[in-house]
CSV table of C-alpha atoms and ligand atoms in Angstrom, one decimal:
chain,number,residue,atom,x,y,z
A,1,MET,CA,37.7,-15.0,2.3
A,2,LEU,CA,34.3,-15.9,3.7
A,3,GLY,CA,32.7,-13.5,6.2
A,4,PHE,CA,29.3,-13.1,7.6
A,5,ASP,CA,29.0,-9.3,7.5
A,6,LEU,CA,26.5,-8.1,4.9
A,7,THR,CA,27.7,-5.9,2.1
A,8,GLU,CA,26.2,-2.5,1.9
A,9,GLU,CA,24.0,-3.7,-1.0
A,10,GLN,CA,22.9,-6.8,0.9
A,11,ALA,CA,22.0,-4.7,4.0
A,12,ALA,CA,20.0,-2.3,1.8
A,13,LEU,CA,18.1,-5.1,0.1
A,14,GLN,CA,17.4,-6.7,3.5
A,15,THR,CA,16.0,-3.5,4.7
A,16,LEU,CA,13.9,-3.1,1.6
A,17,ALA,CA,12.5,-6.6,2.0
A,18,ARG,CA,11.8,-6.1,5.7
A,19,GLU,CA,10.0,-2.8,5.2
A,20,PHE,CA,8.0,-4.2,2.3
A,21,ALA,CA,7.0,-7.2,4.3
A,22,GLU,CA,6.0,-5.1,7.3
A,23,ARG,CA,4.0,-2.6,5.3
A,24,GLU,CA,2.4,-4.8,2.6
A,25,ILE,CA,2.5,-8.5,3.6
A,26,MET,CA,2.1,-8.7,7.4
A,27,PRO,CA,-1.3,-6.8,7.5
A,28,VAL,CA,-2.9,-9.3,4.9
A,29,ALA,CA,-1.1,-12.6,5.7
A,30,ALA,CA,-3.7,-14.0,8.0
A,31,GLU,CA,-6.6,-13.0,5.8
A,32,LEU,CA,-5.0,-14.5,2.7
A,33,ASP,CA,-4.4,-17.8,4.6
A,34,ARG,CA,-8.1,-18.1,5.4
A,35,MET,CA,-9.5,-17.2,2.0
A,36,ASP,CA,-10.8,-19.7,-0.6
A,37,VAL,CA,-7.8,-20.7,-2.7
A,38,HIS,CA,-9.6,-19.7,-5.8
A,39,ASP,CA,-9.7,-16.1,-4.7
A,40,SER,CA,-6.6,-15.6,-2.5
A,41,PHE,CA,-3.8,-14.8,-4.9
A,42,PRO,CA,-2.4,-11.5,-3.6
A,43,TRP,CA,-2.3,-9.4,-6.8
A,44,ASP,CA,-2.0,-6.2,-4.9
A,45,VAL,CA,1.2,-7.5,-3.1
A,46,VAL,CA,2.6,-8.6,-6.5
A,47,ARG,CA,2.0,-5.2,-8.1
A,48,LYS,CA,3.5,-3.3,-5.2
A,49,GLY,CA,6.5,-5.6,-5.0
A,50,SER,CA,7.0,-5.3,-8.8
A,51,ALA,CA,7.1,-1.5,-8.5
A,52,LEU,CA,10.1,-2.0,-6.1
A,53,GLY,CA,11.8,-4.5,-8.5
A,54,LEU,CA,11.1,-7.5,-6.3
A,55,ARG,CA,9.6,-9.7,-9.0
A,56,THR,CA,12.5,-9.3,-11.4
A,57,MET,CA,15.6,-8.9,-9.2
A,58,ALA,CA,17.2,-12.2,-10.0
A,59,LEU,CA,17.6,-11.3,-13.7
A,60,PRO,CA,21.0,-9.9,-14.7
A,61,PRO,CA,21.0,-6.1,-15.0
A,62,GLU,CA,21.3,-6.2,-18.8
A,63,TRP,CA,17.9,-8.0,-18.8
A,64,GLY,CA,16.3,-5.5,-16.4
A,65,GLY,CA,17.0,-7.1,-13.1
A,66,GLN,CA,19.5,-6.5,-10.3
A,67,GLY,CA,21.5,-9.8,-10.7
A,68,ILE,CA,21.2,-10.6,-7.0
A,69,ASP,CA,23.3,-13.6,-5.9
A,70,LEU,CA,21.9,-16.6,-4.0
A,71,LEU,CA,23.1,-15.4,-0.5
A,72,THR,CA,21.4,-12.0,-1.0
A,73,GLN,CA,18.3,-13.9,-2.2
A,74,ALA,CA,18.3,-16.0,1.0
A,75,ILE,CA,18.7,-12.9,3.1
A,76,MET,CA,15.7,-11.3,1.4
A,77,ILE,CA,13.6,-14.4,1.5
A,78,ASP,CA,14.2,-14.6,5.3
A,79,GLN,CA,12.6,-11.2,5.6
A,80,LEU,CA,9.7,-11.8,3.3
A,81,ALA,CA,8.9,-15.3,4.5
A,82,TYR,CA,9.0,-14.0,8.1
A,83,ALA,CA,5.8,-12.1,7.2
A,84,ASP,CA,4.3,-14.8,4.9
A,85,MET,CA,5.8,-17.7,3.1
A,86,SER,CA,3.2,-17.7,0.4
A,87,CYS,CA,3.7,-14.1,-0.7
A,88,CYS,CA,7.5,-14.6,-0.5
A,89,LYS,CA,7.4,-17.7,-2.7
A,90,ILE,CA,5.4,-16.0,-5.4
A,91,PHE,CA,8.3,-13.6,-5.9
A,92,SER,CA,11.0,-16.2,-5.4
A,93,GLN,CA,9.4,-18.6,-7.9
A,94,CYS,CA,9.8,-15.7,-10.4
A,95,TRP,CA,13.4,-15.4,-9.3
A,96,LYS,CA,14.0,-19.1,-9.9
A,97,VAL,CA,12.4,-19.4,-13.3
A,98,SER,CA,13.7,-16.0,-14.6
A,99,ARG,CA,17.2,-17.0,-13.5
A,100,HIS,CA,16.8,-20.3,-15.3
A,101,LEU,CA,15.6,-18.6,-18.5
A,102,SER,CA,18.5,-16.1,-18.3
A,103,MET,CA,21.0,-19.0,-18.0
A,104,ALA,CA,19.5,-21.7,-20.3
A,105,ALA,CA,17.5,-19.9,-23.0
A,106,THR,CA,18.9,-18.9,-26.4
A,107,GLU,CA,19.5,-15.3,-27.1
A,108,ASN,CA,16.4,-15.2,-29.3
A,109,GLN,CA,14.2,-16.8,-26.6
A,110,LYS,CA,15.5,-14.2,-24.0
A,111,GLN,CA,14.6,-11.4,-26.4
A,112,ARG,CA,11.1,-12.7,-26.9
A,113,TYR,CA,10.2,-13.7,-23.4
A,114,ILE,CA,12.2,-11.7,-20.8
A,115,PRO,CA,11.1,-8.1,-21.8
A,116,PRO,CA,7.3,-8.9,-21.5
A,117,PHE,CA,8.0,-10.4,-18.1
A,118,VAL,CA,9.9,-7.4,-16.9
A,119,GLU,CA,7.5,-4.8,-18.2
A,120,ASP,CA,4.2,-6.4,-16.9
A,121,ASP,CA,3.8,-6.0,-13.2
A,122,THR,CA,1.5,-9.0,-13.0
A,123,PHE,CA,3.6,-11.3,-15.1
A,124,VAL,CA,4.3,-14.4,-12.9
A,125,LEU,CA,6.3,-17.4,-13.8
A,126,GLY,CA,6.2,-21.1,-13.1
A,127,GLN,CA,7.8,-24.4,-13.9
A,128,ALA,CA,6.0,-27.7,-14.3
A,129,ILE,CA,7.5,-31.2,-14.0
A,130,THR,CA,5.2,-33.2,-11.6
A,131,GLU,CA,2.4,-35.3,-13.0
A,132,PRO,CA,-0.2,-37.5,-11.3
A,133,ASP,CA,1.9,-40.6,-12.0
A,134,SER,CA,5.4,-39.0,-11.8
A,135,GLY,CA,6.5,-37.2,-8.6
A,136,SER,CA,9.6,-38.6,-6.9
A,137,ASP,CA,10.6,-40.1,-10.3
A,138,ASN,CA,11.7,-36.5,-11.1
A,139,SER,CA,13.8,-36.0,-8.0
A,140,GLY,CA,17.1,-37.1,-9.7
A,141,TYR,CA,17.6,-39.7,-7.0
A,142,TYR,CA,17.0,-42.7,-9.3
A,143,GLU,CA,16.5,-43.6,-12.9
A,144,THR,CA,13.1,-44.9,-14.0
A,145,PRO,CA,12.8,-47.9,-16.3
A,146,PRO,CA,12.4,-46.9,-20.0
A,147,GLY,CA,8.9,-45.6,-20.8
A,148,GLU,CA,7.9,-45.1,-17.1
A,149,GLY,CA,7.5,-41.8,-15.4
A,150,LEU,CA,6.6,-38.6,-17.2
A,151,ALA,CA,3.7,-39.0,-19.6
A,152,LEU,CA,3.0,-35.5,-20.9
A,153,ARG,CA,3.8,-36.1,-24.6
A,154,ALA,CA,5.6,-33.6,-26.9
A,155,GLU,CA,5.3,-35.1,-30.3
A,156,ARG,CA,7.4,-33.5,-33.1
A,157,LYS,CA,5.4,-32.5,-36.2
A,158,GLY,CA,7.8,-30.8,-38.6
A,159,ASP,CA,8.5,-27.3,-37.3
A,160,HIS,CA,6.6,-27.7,-34.0
A,161,PHE,CA,5.7,-30.0,-31.2
A,162,LEU,CA,2.2,-31.0,-30.1
A,163,LEU,CA,1.9,-31.2,-26.3
A,164,ASN,CA,-0.8,-33.5,-24.9
A,165,GLY,CA,-1.3,-34.6,-21.2
A,166,MET,CA,-1.3,-32.9,-17.8
A,167,LYS,CA,0.7,-31.7,-14.9
A,168,HIS,CA,-0.4,-31.3,-11.3
A,169,MET,CA,0.5,-29.5,-8.1
A,170,ILE,CA,2.2,-26.8,-10.2
A,171,ALA,CA,3.0,-23.6,-8.2
A,172,ASN,CA,1.7,-20.3,-9.5
A,173,GLY,CA,-0.3,-22.7,-11.7
A,174,PRO,CA,-3.5,-20.7,-12.0
A,175,VAL,CA,-1.8,-17.3,-12.4
A,176,ALA,CA,1.5,-17.7,-14.3
A,177,LYS,CA,1.8,-16.3,-17.8
A,178,LEU,CA,4.6,-18.5,-18.8
A,179,PHE,CA,5.9,-21.9,-17.7
A,180,ILE,CA,9.0,-24.0,-18.4
A,181,ILE,CA,7.4,-27.4,-19.1
A,182,THR,CA,9.2,-30.7,-19.0
A,183,ALA,CA,7.6,-33.1,-21.5
A,184,ARG,CA,8.3,-36.4,-23.0
A,185,THR,CA,9.9,-36.3,-26.4
A,186,ASP,CA,10.7,-40.0,-26.6
A,187,PRO,CA,8.0,-42.2,-25.0
A,188,ASN,CA,10.3,-45.3,-25.0
A,189,ALA,CA,13.4,-43.9,-23.4
A,190,SER,CA,14.2,-43.3,-19.7
A,191,GLN,CA,13.3,-40.0,-18.1
A,192,VAL,CA,16.9,-38.8,-18.4
A,193,ASP,CA,17.1,-39.4,-22.2
A,194,GLY,CA,13.5,-39.1,-23.2
A,195,VAL,CA,12.4,-35.6,-21.9
A,196,SER,CA,12.9,-32.0,-23.1
A,197,ARG,CA,11.9,-28.6,-21.7
A,198,PHE,CA,9.7,-26.1,-23.5
A,199,ILE,CA,8.9,-22.5,-22.9
A,200,VAL,CA,5.1,-22.3,-22.9
A,201,PRO,CA,3.1,-19.0,-22.7
A,202,THR,CA,-0.2,-19.8,-21.1
A,203,ASP,CA,-2.2,-18.0,-23.8
A,204,THR,CA,-1.2,-20.7,-26.2
A,205,PRO,CA,-4.3,-22.3,-27.7
A,206,GLY,CA,-5.1,-25.7,-26.1
A,207,PHE,CA,-3.5,-24.8,-22.7
A,208,SER,CA,-5.9,-24.6,-19.7
A,209,ILE,CA,-6.0,-24.7,-15.9
A,210,GLY,CA,-7.6,-27.7,-14.2
A,211,ARG,CA,-8.3,-28.1,-10.5
A,212,ILE,CA,-6.7,-25.7,-8.0
A,213,HIS,CA,-5.3,-27.7,-5.1
A,214,ASP,CA,-6.4,-26.8,-1.6
A,215,LYS,CA,-3.4,-27.1,0.8
A,216,VAL,CA,-3.3,-27.2,4.6
A,217,GLY,CA,-0.6,-24.4,4.6
A,218,PHE,CA,1.3,-22.1,2.2
A,219,ARG,CA,-2.2,-21.4,1.0
A,220,ALA,CA,-1.9,-18.2,-0.9
A,221,TYR,CA,0.8,-19.7,-3.1
A,222,PRO,CA,-1.5,-21.5,-5.5
A,223,ASN,CA,-0.9,-24.9,-7.0
A,224,ALA,CA,-2.9,-26.2,-9.9
A,225,GLU,CA,-3.3,-28.8,-12.6
A,226,LEU,CA,-2.2,-27.7,-16.1
A,227,ILE,CA,-4.0,-29.3,-19.1
A,228,PHE,CA,-2.5,-29.6,-22.5
A,229,GLU,CA,-4.7,-30.4,-25.5
A,230,ASN,CA,-2.8,-30.3,-28.8
A,231,VAL,CA,-0.8,-27.3,-27.5
A,232,ARG,CA,1.4,-26.3,-30.5
A,233,ILE,CA,4.9,-25.2,-29.5
A,234,PRO,CA,7.3,-24.1,-32.2
A,235,VAL,CA,10.7,-26.0,-32.3
A,236,GLU,CA,12.4,-22.6,-31.5
A,237,ASP,CA,10.8,-22.8,-28.0
A,238,LEU,CA,12.6,-25.9,-26.9
A,239,LEU,CA,14.5,-24.4,-23.9
A,240,GLY,CA,18.0,-23.7,-25.0
A,241,GLY,CA,17.1,-24.5,-28.6
A,242,LYS,CA,17.6,-28.3,-28.5
A,243,GLU,CA,15.9,-31.5,-27.3
A,244,GLY,CA,17.1,-33.2,-24.2
A,245,ARG,CA,17.6,-32.0,-20.6
A,246,ASP,CA,18.8,-28.5,-20.3
A,247,SER,CA,22.3,-27.4,-19.3
A,248,GLU,CA,21.3,-25.8,-16.0
A,249,GLU,CA,19.2,-28.6,-14.5
A,250,TRP,CA,21.6,-29.5,-11.7
A,251,TYR,CA,22.4,-26.0,-10.9
A,252,MET,CA,18.7,-25.1,-10.7
A,253,ARG,CA,18.0,-28.0,-8.4
A,254,THR,CA,20.6,-26.5,-6.0
A,255,VAL,CA,19.1,-23.1,-6.3
A,256,SER,CA,15.7,-24.5,-5.5
A,257,ASN,CA,17.0,-26.2,-2.4
A,258,ILE,CA,18.5,-22.9,-1.2
A,259,GLU,CA,15.4,-21.0,-1.8
A,260,LEU,CA,13.1,-23.5,0.0
A,261,SER,CA,15.5,-23.6,2.9
A,262,ALA,CA,15.4,-19.9,3.3
A,263,HIS,CA,11.6,-19.9,3.3
A,264,THR,CA,11.5,-22.5,6.1
A,265,LEU,CA,13.9,-20.5,8.2
A,266,GLY,CA,12.0,-17.3,7.6
A,267,VAL,CA,8.8,-18.8,9.1
A,268,ALA,CA,10.8,-20.6,11.8
A,269,ARG,CA,12.4,-17.3,12.9
A,270,ALA,CA,8.9,-15.7,13.0
A,271,ALA,CA,7.7,-18.5,15.2
A,272,LEU,CA,10.7,-18.3,17.5
A,273,ASP,CA,10.5,-14.5,17.9
A,274,ALA,CA,6.8,-14.8,18.8
A,275,ALA,CA,7.7,-17.5,21.4
A,276,VAL,CA,10.5,-15.5,23.0
A,277,ARG,CA,8.1,-12.5,23.2
A,278,PHE,CA,5.4,-14.6,24.8
A,279,ALA,CA,7.7,-16.2,27.3
A,280,ASN,CA,8.8,-12.8,28.4
A,281,GLU,CA,5.2,-11.6,28.8
A,282,ARG,CA,3.3,-14.6,30.1
A,283,HIS,CA,3.2,-15.0,33.9
A,284,GLN,CA,2.7,-18.4,35.5
A,285,GLY,CA,4.0,-20.3,38.5
A,286,GLY,CA,4.7,-16.9,40.2
A,287,LYS,CA,7.0,-15.6,37.5
A,288,MET,CA,7.4,-14.9,33.8
A,289,ILE,CA,7.6,-18.3,32.1
A,290,ILE,CA,11.0,-17.3,30.6
A,291,LYS,CA,12.3,-17.7,34.2
A,292,HIS,CA,11.3,-21.4,34.3
A,293,GLN,CA,14.3,-23.5,33.3
A,294,ALA,CA,12.2,-25.9,31.2
A,295,VAL,CA,11.1,-23.0,29.1
A,296,GLN,CA,14.7,-21.7,28.8
A,297,ASN,CA,15.8,-25.1,27.7
A,298,THR,CA,13.1,-25.3,25.0
A,299,LEU,CA,13.9,-21.9,23.7
A,300,ALA,CA,17.6,-22.7,23.6
A,301,GLU,CA,17.0,-25.8,21.6
A,302,LEU,CA,14.9,-24.0,19.1
A,303,TYR,CA,17.4,-21.1,18.8
A,304,ILE,CA,20.3,-23.6,18.2
A,305,ALA,CA,18.3,-25.3,15.4
A,306,LEU,CA,17.6,-21.9,13.8
A,307,GLU,CA,21.2,-20.7,14.0
A,308,ALA,CA,22.6,-24.0,12.7
A,309,GLY,CA,20.2,-23.9,9.8
A,310,ARG,CA,21.0,-20.3,9.0
A,311,THR,CA,24.7,-21.0,9.0
A,312,LEU,CA,24.3,-24.1,6.7
A,313,LEU,CA,22.0,-22.1,4.4
A,314,TRP,CA,24.5,-19.2,4.1
A,315,ARG,CA,27.4,-21.5,3.4
A,316,THR,CA,25.3,-23.4,0.8
A,317,ALA,CA,24.2,-20.2,-0.9
A,318,TRP,CA,27.7,-18.7,-0.8
A,319,THR,CA,29.3,-21.8,-2.2
A,320,THR,CA,26.8,-22.2,-5.0
A,321,THR,CA,27.4,-18.5,-6.0
A,322,HIS,CA,31.2,-18.7,-5.9
A,323,HIS,CA,32.0,-22.2,-7.0
A,324,ASP,CA,31.8,-23.4,-10.6
A,325,GLU,CA,30.1,-26.7,-9.8
A,326,PRO,CA,26.9,-26.8,-7.7
A,327,ASN,CA,27.3,-28.9,-4.6
A,328,GLY,CA,24.2,-31.0,-4.7
A,329,LEU,CA,25.2,-32.9,-1.5
A,330,LEU,CA,25.5,-29.8,0.5
A,331,ALA,CA,22.2,-28.3,-0.9
A,332,SER,CA,20.3,-31.5,-0.1
A,333,ALA,CA,21.7,-31.5,3.4
A,334,CYS,CA,20.7,-27.9,3.8
A,335,LYS,CA,17.1,-28.5,2.6
A,336,ALA,CA,16.7,-31.6,4.8
A,337,PHE,CA,18.1,-29.9,7.9
A,338,CYS,CA,16.2,-26.6,7.4
A,339,ALA,CA,12.8,-28.2,6.8
A,340,ASP,CA,13.3,-30.4,9.9
A,341,ALA,CA,14.5,-27.4,11.9
A,342,ALA,CA,11.4,-25.4,10.9
A,343,ARG,CA,9.1,-28.2,11.8
A,344,LYS,CA,10.8,-28.5,15.2
A,345,ILE,CA,10.9,-24.7,15.8
A,346,THR,CA,7.3,-24.0,14.8
A,347,LEU,CA,5.9,-26.9,16.8
A,348,GLY,CA,8.1,-26.1,19.8
A,349,ALA,CA,7.1,-22.4,19.6
A,350,MET,CA,3.4,-23.3,19.3
A,351,ASP,CA,3.7,-25.6,22.4
A,352,LEU,CA,5.1,-22.7,24.5
A,353,PHE,CA,2.0,-20.8,23.9
A,354,GLY,CA,-0.1,-23.4,25.7
A,355,GLY,CA,-3.8,-23.3,24.7
A,356,ALA,CA,-3.3,-20.1,22.9
A,357,GLY,CA,-0.9,-21.9,20.5
A,358,VAL,CA,-3.8,-23.6,18.7
A,359,MET,CA,-6.1,-20.6,18.6
A,360,ARG,CA,-6.6,-19.2,15.2
A,361,ASP,CA,-6.4,-15.6,16.3
A,362,LEU,CA,-2.6,-16.1,16.7
A,363,PRO,CA,-0.3,-17.0,13.9
A,364,MET,CA,1.3,-20.0,15.6
A,365,GLU,CA,-0.8,-22.6,14.0
A,366,LYS,CA,-0.3,-21.0,10.6
A,367,TYR,CA,3.5,-21.2,11.1
A,368,VAL,CA,3.2,-24.9,11.8
A,369,ARG,CA,0.9,-25.5,8.8
A,370,ASP,CA,3.2,-23.5,6.5
A,371,SER,CA,6.3,-25.3,7.7
A,372,LEU,CA,4.8,-28.7,7.3
A,373,VAL,CA,4.2,-28.1,3.5
A,374,MET,CA,7.9,-27.7,3.1
A,375,LEU,CA,8.5,-31.3,4.0
A,376,HIS,CA,6.6,-32.3,0.9
A,377,HIS,CA,8.0,-29.8,-1.6
A,378,ALA,CA,10.0,-29.8,-4.8
A,379,GLY,CA,13.2,-31.8,-5.0
A,380,GLY,CA,11.5,-34.7,-3.2
A,381,THR,CA,10.0,-35.5,0.2
A,382,GLN,CA,12.4,-35.6,3.2
A,383,SER,CA,12.9,-39.3,2.7
A,384,ILE,CA,13.9,-38.8,-0.9
A,385,VAL,CA,16.3,-35.9,0.0
A,386,HIS,CA,17.9,-38.2,2.7
A,387,LEU,CA,18.3,-41.0,0.1
A,388,LYS,CA,20.0,-38.5,-2.2
A,389,ILE,CA,22.4,-37.6,0.5
A,390,GLY,CA,23.2,-41.2,1.2
A,391,LYS,CA,23.8,-41.9,-2.5
A,392,ALA,CA,26.1,-38.9,-2.8
A,393,LEU,CA,28.1,-40.1,0.2
A,394,GLU,CA,28.5,-43.5,-1.5
A,395,ALA,CA,29.7,-41.8,-4.7
A,396,ARG,CA,32.2,-39.7,-2.7
A,397,TYR,CA,33.6,-42.9,-1.0
A,398,GLN,CA,33.9,-44.6,-4.4
A,399,ALA,CA,35.7,-41.6,-5.8
A,400,GLY,CA,38.2,-41.9,-2.9
A,401,LEU,CA,36.8,-38.8,-1.2
A,402,GLY,CA,35.9,-38.3,2.4
A,403,VAL,CA,33.2,-36.0,3.7
B,501,FAD,C1,3.6,-26.8,-2.2
B,501,FAD,C2,4.0,-27.6,-3.3
B,501,FAD,C3,4.5,-27.0,-4.4
B,501,FAD,C4,4.9,-27.7,-5.5
B,501,FAD,N1,5.3,-27.0,-6.7
B,501,FAD,C5,5.6,-27.7,-7.8
B,501,FAD,C6,6.0,-27.1,-9.0
B,501,FAD,O1,6.0,-25.8,-9.1
B,501,FAD,N2,6.3,-27.8,-10.1
B,501,FAD,C7,6.4,-29.2,-10.0
B,501,FAD,O2,6.7,-29.8,-11.0
B,501,FAD,N3,6.0,-29.8,-8.9
B,501,FAD,C8,5.7,-29.2,-7.8
B,501,FAD,N4,5.3,-29.8,-6.6
B,501,FAD,C9,5.3,-31.3,-6.6
B,501,FAD,C10,6.4,-31.9,-5.8
B,501,FAD,O3,7.7,-31.8,-6.5
B,501,FAD,C11,6.1,-33.4,-5.5
B,501,FAD,O4,4.9,-33.4,-4.7
B,501,FAD,C12,7.2,-34.2,-4.9
B,501,FAD,O5,8.3,-34.3,-5.8
B,501,FAD,C13,6.8,-35.6,-4.5
B,501,FAD,O6,6.1,-36.3,-5.5
B,501,FAD,P1,4.7,-37.0,-5.2
B,501,FAD,O7,3.8,-36.0,-4.5
B,501,FAD,O8,4.2,-37.5,-6.5
B,501,FAD,O9,5.0,-38.2,-4.2
B,501,FAD,P2,5.4,-39.7,-4.6
B,501,FAD,O10,6.6,-39.6,-5.5
B,501,FAD,O11,4.2,-40.4,-5.1
B,501,FAD,O12,5.9,-40.2,-3.2
B,501,FAD,C14,5.0,-40.9,-2.3
B,501,FAD,C15,5.8,-41.5,-1.1
B,501,FAD,O13,6.7,-42.5,-1.6
B,501,FAD,C16,8.0,-42.2,-1.3
B,501,FAD,N5,8.9,-42.7,-2.4
B,501,FAD,C17,8.7,-42.4,-3.7
B,501,FAD,N6,9.6,-43.0,-4.5
B,501,FAD,C18,10.5,-43.6,-3.6
B,501,FAD,C19,11.7,-44.3,-3.8
B,501,FAD,N7,12.2,-44.5,-5.0
B,501,FAD,N8,12.3,-44.7,-2.7
B,501,FAD,C20,11.8,-44.5,-1.5
B,501,FAD,N9,10.7,-43.8,-1.2
B,501,FAD,C21,10.0,-43.4,-2.3
B,501,FAD,C22,8.1,-40.7,-1.1
B,501,FAD,O14,9.1,-40.3,-0.1
B,501,FAD,C23,6.7,-40.4,-0.5
B,501,FAD,O15,6.7,-40.7,0.9
B,501,FAD,C24,4.9,-29.1,-5.5
B,501,FAD,C25,4.4,-29.8,-4.4
B,501,FAD,C26,4.0,-29.0,-3.3
B,501,FAD,C27,3.5,-29.8,-2.0
């Protein structure tokens, strides 16, 4: 039976996330946003969050985490992203990659790589697929012609692979201590058949960081180029112990869509809360602006978008946790809807502030910039996500299924 009341554990973790966000993130969010991206990584927030178990909580308890499910994760992300999407995503990127490792890695890989991550309060994780000439090609929407797409080469040399090439736009790029890297093991095959995933610690000789990207929003969550020059990776560090795509790829795409949707709604809720407060405190036309019906209508539309997104998000998270097969169609719809809703809500909320909406001493313009980045994020642009939904509907029709 599906219900919307939080369990005791979920309510406690929601409170933990809210209190941490209010105490440690809100006071520094604006400053982090304005800093040079080379210096803005919030190590202090990461250390303090680690002490509360925030960095590692998606790992199963036997590996030192709390085994939180995807709905609990979404509820916590909402609280953390309300304070700052960047600080939140640094933790949730660790949740995503550590969850992936705990599901797809061999026992030997887990024993070698998970304990160092758990024990080191500055151990941050990342995953790297995108390259300068291969972005939407990795969205899973279409197949690339043989040989096209990913170029980072992983050439087998006996008991190891040599990795040469580069990635770009990689989140936690300049700071992560370990990445899951997708590389081309067969240069002539398609991207489906010709790539494998590797576990790559960043202290491996030949690995280095290139340019750090300077984004309009989501600024303290750093993205960077990763450079590979004869990086020697033992065969045992093929994720899951074998060549080819890993077993959890489609599940992890769904997880990623859920996480990103939760971030967008966190920032949207912050913007809407601020707008409702402002409308109740700003006096124009002889009354508080909340008393003007045009303002009431705007707030109503923004609230409807937020609630619809939240309901879709919770259903997607719950379904993905409780069903055997990930529902890619639902997760794509969730990501597309929530990213659009956040754009609408943050822009609408900024508009209600009048001239103050574009002043940098208020967070409204930051909410807009942060939410815009989510339209360009992992899993594809909004256009690609819509194309995936269309393709999935076509497949359902051909399988004799309705919506
Ligand atoms: C904040 C942020 C964090 C990121 N983090 C990571 C990360 O941690 N790891 C990682 O690997 N990547 C990461 N990325 C990269 C992200 O996944 C890509 O930017 C995204 O997949 C789009 O690829 P692209 O930028 O190369 O755009 P392109 O693929 O070049 O797309 C350009 C335009 O063409 C359109 N287009 C492309 N192909 C088609 C098609 N077949 N049909 C119709 N339209 C098409 C797109 O919709 C878009 O409008 C991140 C990006 C951002 C912004």
